[in-house]
Coordinates of C-alpha atoms in Angstrom, one line a residue:
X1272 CA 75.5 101.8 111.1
X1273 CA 73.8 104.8 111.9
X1274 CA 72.3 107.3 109.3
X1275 CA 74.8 110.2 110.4
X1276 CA 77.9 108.1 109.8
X1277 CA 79.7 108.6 107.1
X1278 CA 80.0 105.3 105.0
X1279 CA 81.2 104.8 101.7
X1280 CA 78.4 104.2 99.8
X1281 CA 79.3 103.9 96.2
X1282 CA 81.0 100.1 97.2
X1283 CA 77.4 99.0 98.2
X1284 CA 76.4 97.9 94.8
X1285 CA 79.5 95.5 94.7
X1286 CA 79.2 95.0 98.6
X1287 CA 75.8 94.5 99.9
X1288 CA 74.9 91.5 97.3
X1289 CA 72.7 88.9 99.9
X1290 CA 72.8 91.2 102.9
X1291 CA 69.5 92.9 105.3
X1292 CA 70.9 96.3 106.4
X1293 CA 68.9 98.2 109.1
X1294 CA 70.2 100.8 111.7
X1295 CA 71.0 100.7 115.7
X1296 CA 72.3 102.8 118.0
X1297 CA 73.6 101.0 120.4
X1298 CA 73.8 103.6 123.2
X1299 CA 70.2 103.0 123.0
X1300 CA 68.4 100.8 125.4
X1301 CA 65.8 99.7 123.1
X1302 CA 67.8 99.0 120.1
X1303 CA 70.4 97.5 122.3
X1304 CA 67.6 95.0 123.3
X1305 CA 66.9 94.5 119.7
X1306 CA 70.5 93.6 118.7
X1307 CA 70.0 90.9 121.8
X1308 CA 67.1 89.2 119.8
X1309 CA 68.9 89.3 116.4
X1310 CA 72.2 87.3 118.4
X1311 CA 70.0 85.0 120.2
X1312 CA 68.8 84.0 117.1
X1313 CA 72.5 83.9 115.1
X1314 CA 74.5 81.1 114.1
X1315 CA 77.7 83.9 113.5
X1316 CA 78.3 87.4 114.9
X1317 CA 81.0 89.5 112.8
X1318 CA 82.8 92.5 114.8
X1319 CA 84.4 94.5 112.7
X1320 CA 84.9 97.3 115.2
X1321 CA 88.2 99.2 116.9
X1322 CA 89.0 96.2 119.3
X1323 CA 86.9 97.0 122.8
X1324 CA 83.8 99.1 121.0
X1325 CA 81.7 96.3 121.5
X1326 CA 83.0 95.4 124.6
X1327 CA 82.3 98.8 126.1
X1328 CA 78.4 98.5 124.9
X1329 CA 78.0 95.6 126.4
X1330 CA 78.4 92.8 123.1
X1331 CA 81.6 91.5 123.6
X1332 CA 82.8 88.0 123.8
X1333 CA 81.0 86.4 127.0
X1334 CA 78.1 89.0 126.8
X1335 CA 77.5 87.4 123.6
X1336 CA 78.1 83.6 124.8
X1337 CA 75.8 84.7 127.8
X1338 CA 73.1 85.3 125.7
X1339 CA 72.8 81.9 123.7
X1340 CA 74.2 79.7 127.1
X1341 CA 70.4 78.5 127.3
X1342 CA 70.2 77.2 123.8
X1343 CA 70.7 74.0 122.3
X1344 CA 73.6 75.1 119.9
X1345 CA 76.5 77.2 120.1
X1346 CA 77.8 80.2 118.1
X1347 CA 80.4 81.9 115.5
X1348 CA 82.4 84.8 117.0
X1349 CA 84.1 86.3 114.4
X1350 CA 86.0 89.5 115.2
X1351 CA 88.3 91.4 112.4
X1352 CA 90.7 94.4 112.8
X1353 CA 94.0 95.7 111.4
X1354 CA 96.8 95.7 113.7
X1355 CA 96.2 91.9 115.1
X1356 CA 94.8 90.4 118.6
X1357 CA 97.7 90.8 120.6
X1358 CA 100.9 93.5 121.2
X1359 CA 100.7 97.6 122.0
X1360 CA 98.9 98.4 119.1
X1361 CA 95.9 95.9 119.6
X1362 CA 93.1 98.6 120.2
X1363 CA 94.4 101.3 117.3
X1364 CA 91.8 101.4 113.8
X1365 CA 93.2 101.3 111.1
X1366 CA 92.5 99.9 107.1
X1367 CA 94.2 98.3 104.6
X1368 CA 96.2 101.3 103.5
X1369 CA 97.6 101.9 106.7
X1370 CA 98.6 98.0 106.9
X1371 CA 100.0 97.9 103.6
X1372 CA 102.4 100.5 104.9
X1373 CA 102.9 99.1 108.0
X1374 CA 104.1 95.4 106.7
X1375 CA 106.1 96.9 103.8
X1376 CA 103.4 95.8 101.2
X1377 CA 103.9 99.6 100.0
X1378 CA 107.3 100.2 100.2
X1379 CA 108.0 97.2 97.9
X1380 CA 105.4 98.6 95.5
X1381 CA 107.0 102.1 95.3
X1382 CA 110.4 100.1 95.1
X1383 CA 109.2 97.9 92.0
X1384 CA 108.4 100.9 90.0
X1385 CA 112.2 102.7 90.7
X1386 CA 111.4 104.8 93.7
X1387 CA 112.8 104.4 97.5
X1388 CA 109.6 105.6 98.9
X1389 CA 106.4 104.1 99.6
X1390 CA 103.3 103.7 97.7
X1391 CA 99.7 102.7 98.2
X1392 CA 99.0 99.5 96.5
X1393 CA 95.7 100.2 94.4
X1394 CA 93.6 97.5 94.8
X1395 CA 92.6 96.7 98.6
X1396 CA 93.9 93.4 98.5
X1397 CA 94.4 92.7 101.8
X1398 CA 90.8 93.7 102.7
X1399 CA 89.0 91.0 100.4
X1400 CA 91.8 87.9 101.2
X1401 CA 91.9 89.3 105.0
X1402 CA 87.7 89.1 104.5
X1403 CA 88.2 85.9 102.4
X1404 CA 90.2 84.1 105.4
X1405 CA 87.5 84.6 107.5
X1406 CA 85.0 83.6 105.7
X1407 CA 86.6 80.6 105.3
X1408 CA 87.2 80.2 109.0
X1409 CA 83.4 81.0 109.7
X1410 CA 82.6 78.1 107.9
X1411 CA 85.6 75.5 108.8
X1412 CA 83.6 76.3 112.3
X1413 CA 80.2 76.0 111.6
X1414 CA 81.0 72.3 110.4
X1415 CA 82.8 71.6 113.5
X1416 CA 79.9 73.0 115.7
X1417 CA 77.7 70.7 113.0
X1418 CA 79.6 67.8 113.6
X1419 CA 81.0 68.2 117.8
X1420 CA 79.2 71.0 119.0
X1421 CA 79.9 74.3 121.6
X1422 CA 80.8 77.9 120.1
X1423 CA 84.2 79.0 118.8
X1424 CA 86.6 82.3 118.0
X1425 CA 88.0 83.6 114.7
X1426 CA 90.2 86.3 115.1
X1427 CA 92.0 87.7 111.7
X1428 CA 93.6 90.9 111.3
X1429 CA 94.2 92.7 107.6
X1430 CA 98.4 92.5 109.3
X1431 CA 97.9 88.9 109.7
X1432 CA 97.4 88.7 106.1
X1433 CA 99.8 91.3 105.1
X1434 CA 103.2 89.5 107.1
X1435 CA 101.8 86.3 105.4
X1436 CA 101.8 87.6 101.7
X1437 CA 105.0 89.4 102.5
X1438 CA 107.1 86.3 104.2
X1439 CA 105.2 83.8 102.4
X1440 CA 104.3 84.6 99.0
X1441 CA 106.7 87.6 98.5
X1442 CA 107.4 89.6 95.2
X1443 CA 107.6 88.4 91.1
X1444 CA 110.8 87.5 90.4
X1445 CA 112.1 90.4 88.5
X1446 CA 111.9 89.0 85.2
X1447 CA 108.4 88.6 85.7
X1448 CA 107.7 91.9 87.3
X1449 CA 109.3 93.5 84.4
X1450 CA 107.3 91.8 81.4
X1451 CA 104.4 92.5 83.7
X1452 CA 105.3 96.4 84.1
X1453 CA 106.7 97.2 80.7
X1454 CA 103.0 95.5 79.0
X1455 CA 101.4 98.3 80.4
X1456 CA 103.6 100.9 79.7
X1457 CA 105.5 101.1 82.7
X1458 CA 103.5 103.2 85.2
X1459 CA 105.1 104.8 87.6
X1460 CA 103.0 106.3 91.3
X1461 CA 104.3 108.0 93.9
X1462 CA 103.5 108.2 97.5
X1463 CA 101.8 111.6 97.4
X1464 CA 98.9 109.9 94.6
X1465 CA 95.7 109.5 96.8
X1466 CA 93.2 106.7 95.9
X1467 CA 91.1 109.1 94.0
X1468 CA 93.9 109.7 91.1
X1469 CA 95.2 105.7 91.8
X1470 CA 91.9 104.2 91.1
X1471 CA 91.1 105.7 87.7
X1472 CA 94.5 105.8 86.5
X1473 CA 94.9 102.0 87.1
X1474 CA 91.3 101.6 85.6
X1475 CA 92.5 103.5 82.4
X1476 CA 96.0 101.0 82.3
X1477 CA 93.7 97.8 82.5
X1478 CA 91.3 99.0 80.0
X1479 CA 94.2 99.6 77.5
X1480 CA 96.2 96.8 77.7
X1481 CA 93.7 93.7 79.2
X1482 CA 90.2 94.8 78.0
X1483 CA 89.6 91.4 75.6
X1484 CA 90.5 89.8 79.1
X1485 CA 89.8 91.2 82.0
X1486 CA 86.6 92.9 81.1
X1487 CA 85.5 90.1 78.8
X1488 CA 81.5 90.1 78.9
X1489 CA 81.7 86.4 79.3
X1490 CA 83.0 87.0 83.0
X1491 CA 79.9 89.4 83.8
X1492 CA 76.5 89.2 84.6
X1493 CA 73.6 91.5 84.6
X1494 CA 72.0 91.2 88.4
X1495 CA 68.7 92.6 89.6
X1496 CA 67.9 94.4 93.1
X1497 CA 64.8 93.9 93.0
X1498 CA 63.9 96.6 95.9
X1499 CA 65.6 99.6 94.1
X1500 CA 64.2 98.5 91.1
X1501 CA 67.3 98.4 89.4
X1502 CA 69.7 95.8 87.3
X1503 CA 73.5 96.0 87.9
X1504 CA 76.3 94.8 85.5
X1505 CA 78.5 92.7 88.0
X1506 CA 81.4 90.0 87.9
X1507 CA 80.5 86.6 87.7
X1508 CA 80.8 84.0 90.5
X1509 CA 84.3 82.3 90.2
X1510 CA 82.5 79.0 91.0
X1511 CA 80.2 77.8 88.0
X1512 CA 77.9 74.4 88.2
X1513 CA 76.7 72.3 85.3
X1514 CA 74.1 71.0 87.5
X1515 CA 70.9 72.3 89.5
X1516 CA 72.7 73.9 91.6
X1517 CA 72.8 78.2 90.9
X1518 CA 75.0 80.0 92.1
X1519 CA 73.2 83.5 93.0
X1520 CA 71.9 86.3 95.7
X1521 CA 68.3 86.0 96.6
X1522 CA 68.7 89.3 98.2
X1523 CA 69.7 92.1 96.0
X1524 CA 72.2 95.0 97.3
X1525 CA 71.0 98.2 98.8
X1526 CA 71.7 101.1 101.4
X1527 CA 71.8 101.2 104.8
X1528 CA 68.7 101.1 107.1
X1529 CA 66.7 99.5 104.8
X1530 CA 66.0 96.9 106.7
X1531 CA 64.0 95.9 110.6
X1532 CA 66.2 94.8 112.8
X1533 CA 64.3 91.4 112.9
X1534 CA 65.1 87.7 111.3
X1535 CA 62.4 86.9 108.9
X1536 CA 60.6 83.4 108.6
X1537 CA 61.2 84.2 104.9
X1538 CA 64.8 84.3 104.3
X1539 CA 64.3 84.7 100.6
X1540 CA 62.4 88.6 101.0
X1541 CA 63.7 90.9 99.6
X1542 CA 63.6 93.7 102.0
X1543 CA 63.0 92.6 105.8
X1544 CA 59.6 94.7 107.6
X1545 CA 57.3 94.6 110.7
X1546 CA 55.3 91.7 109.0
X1547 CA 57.7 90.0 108.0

């Protein structure tokens, strides 16, 4: 991430919760040369680029494998896009919106509420479970590597995700949907409501109807970022322990470029400089 690119930086404070961020231009020698320290020193590389950016600069699959051949364990190469690994539309961006139309996620949401068009599904759910899945695949791999060694491949695609909920998992029966729908007053969107009117709108429904559950203070937590100086209100971790165990970030969100492009001995620092 580069400082002229545009990114949307209002998600950082839910996003960047235990991540470094620092900056690299990759058409640069020298920072190219810096991003070859960072991966000879990785246990997991995430690509989240169009499919054959990082090839082109010189990071794809082998040039990455080439780099930690000499070392005495393997690596995570975990590569994400929307359309999938394979087929005509393999090297096309895209994001969740566009694969929610694409695999009739949308159309059946625009159908549920009594119009024959398409509609944009509000919450980007199949950018957190598409993100989830691999996750989970980054670390079903790093115990195999723990346990029988050499480097291995997760590809996942947010229309990987999509086909699955829609062949898989499918719509409410109608009974359902219709308890569900009516109990918030039976909101109806159409395909010409951007996210910017979806978002709020949605946000207003939940507050009405669910606000003694959803937004129940039990389920929230005040969390500091120590290097902006600043304490956030955020959700809870699902997962809660009796024990010694604390489930927490050591590293507090923040921007991008905040960071050096370097692994620190102290993986607990808050913000990652030259001395470091």
């Amino acid at each position: 991430m580069l400082p002229y690119i545009t990114d949307l930086s209002p998600l950082h404070q839910d996003l960047n919760w235990g991540k470094w961020n620092c900056y690299l231009n990759l058409k640069d020698e020298g920072d190219k040369e810096k991003l070859k320290a960072l991966i000879r020193d990785a246990d997991v590389v995430v690509d989240g680029y169009r499919p054959g950016v990082m090839e082109r600069l010189g990071f794809g699959r082998q040039a990455i494998l080439d780099l930690v051949k000499d070392r005495p364990r393997g690596i995570i190469i975990a590569r994400e896009n929307c359309y999938g690994w394979h087929g005509p539309w393999v090297h096309r961006s895209g994001w969740q919106q566009i694969s929610d139309a694409c695999c009739g996620v949308s159309m059946a949401y625009g159908k549920a509420m009594g119009n024959d068009e398409p509609v944009t599904p509000v919450f980007p759910n199949s950018d957190y479970c598409t993100g989830i899945c691999g996750s989970t695949a980054i670390l079903d791999a790093l115990v195999r590597r723990a346990e029988h060694g050499g480097s291995y491949f997760v590809d996942v695609a947010l229309n990987y995700y999509s086909q699955w909920l829609v062949s898989t998992c499918g719509t409410y029966d109608e009974q359902t949907w219709k308890q569900l729908w009516t109990s918030h007053g039976s909101p109806v969107f159409r395909h010409y409501h951007a996210m910017s009117y979806l978002l709020p709108a949605m946000l207003k429904i939940l507050y009405q109807h669910d606000a003694e559950t959803l937004f129940n203070p039990v389920f929230f937590e005040e969390r500091s970022a120590e290097n902006l100086g600043v304490t956030f209100v955020q959700v809870k971790p699902v997962a809660q322990s009796n024990g010694s165990v604390e489930l927490r970030y050591n590293v507090g969100t923040r921007g991008n470029g905040t960071d050096q492009p370097v692994w620190p001995k102290d993986l607990t620092v808050q913000v990652v400089g030259d001395s470091n």
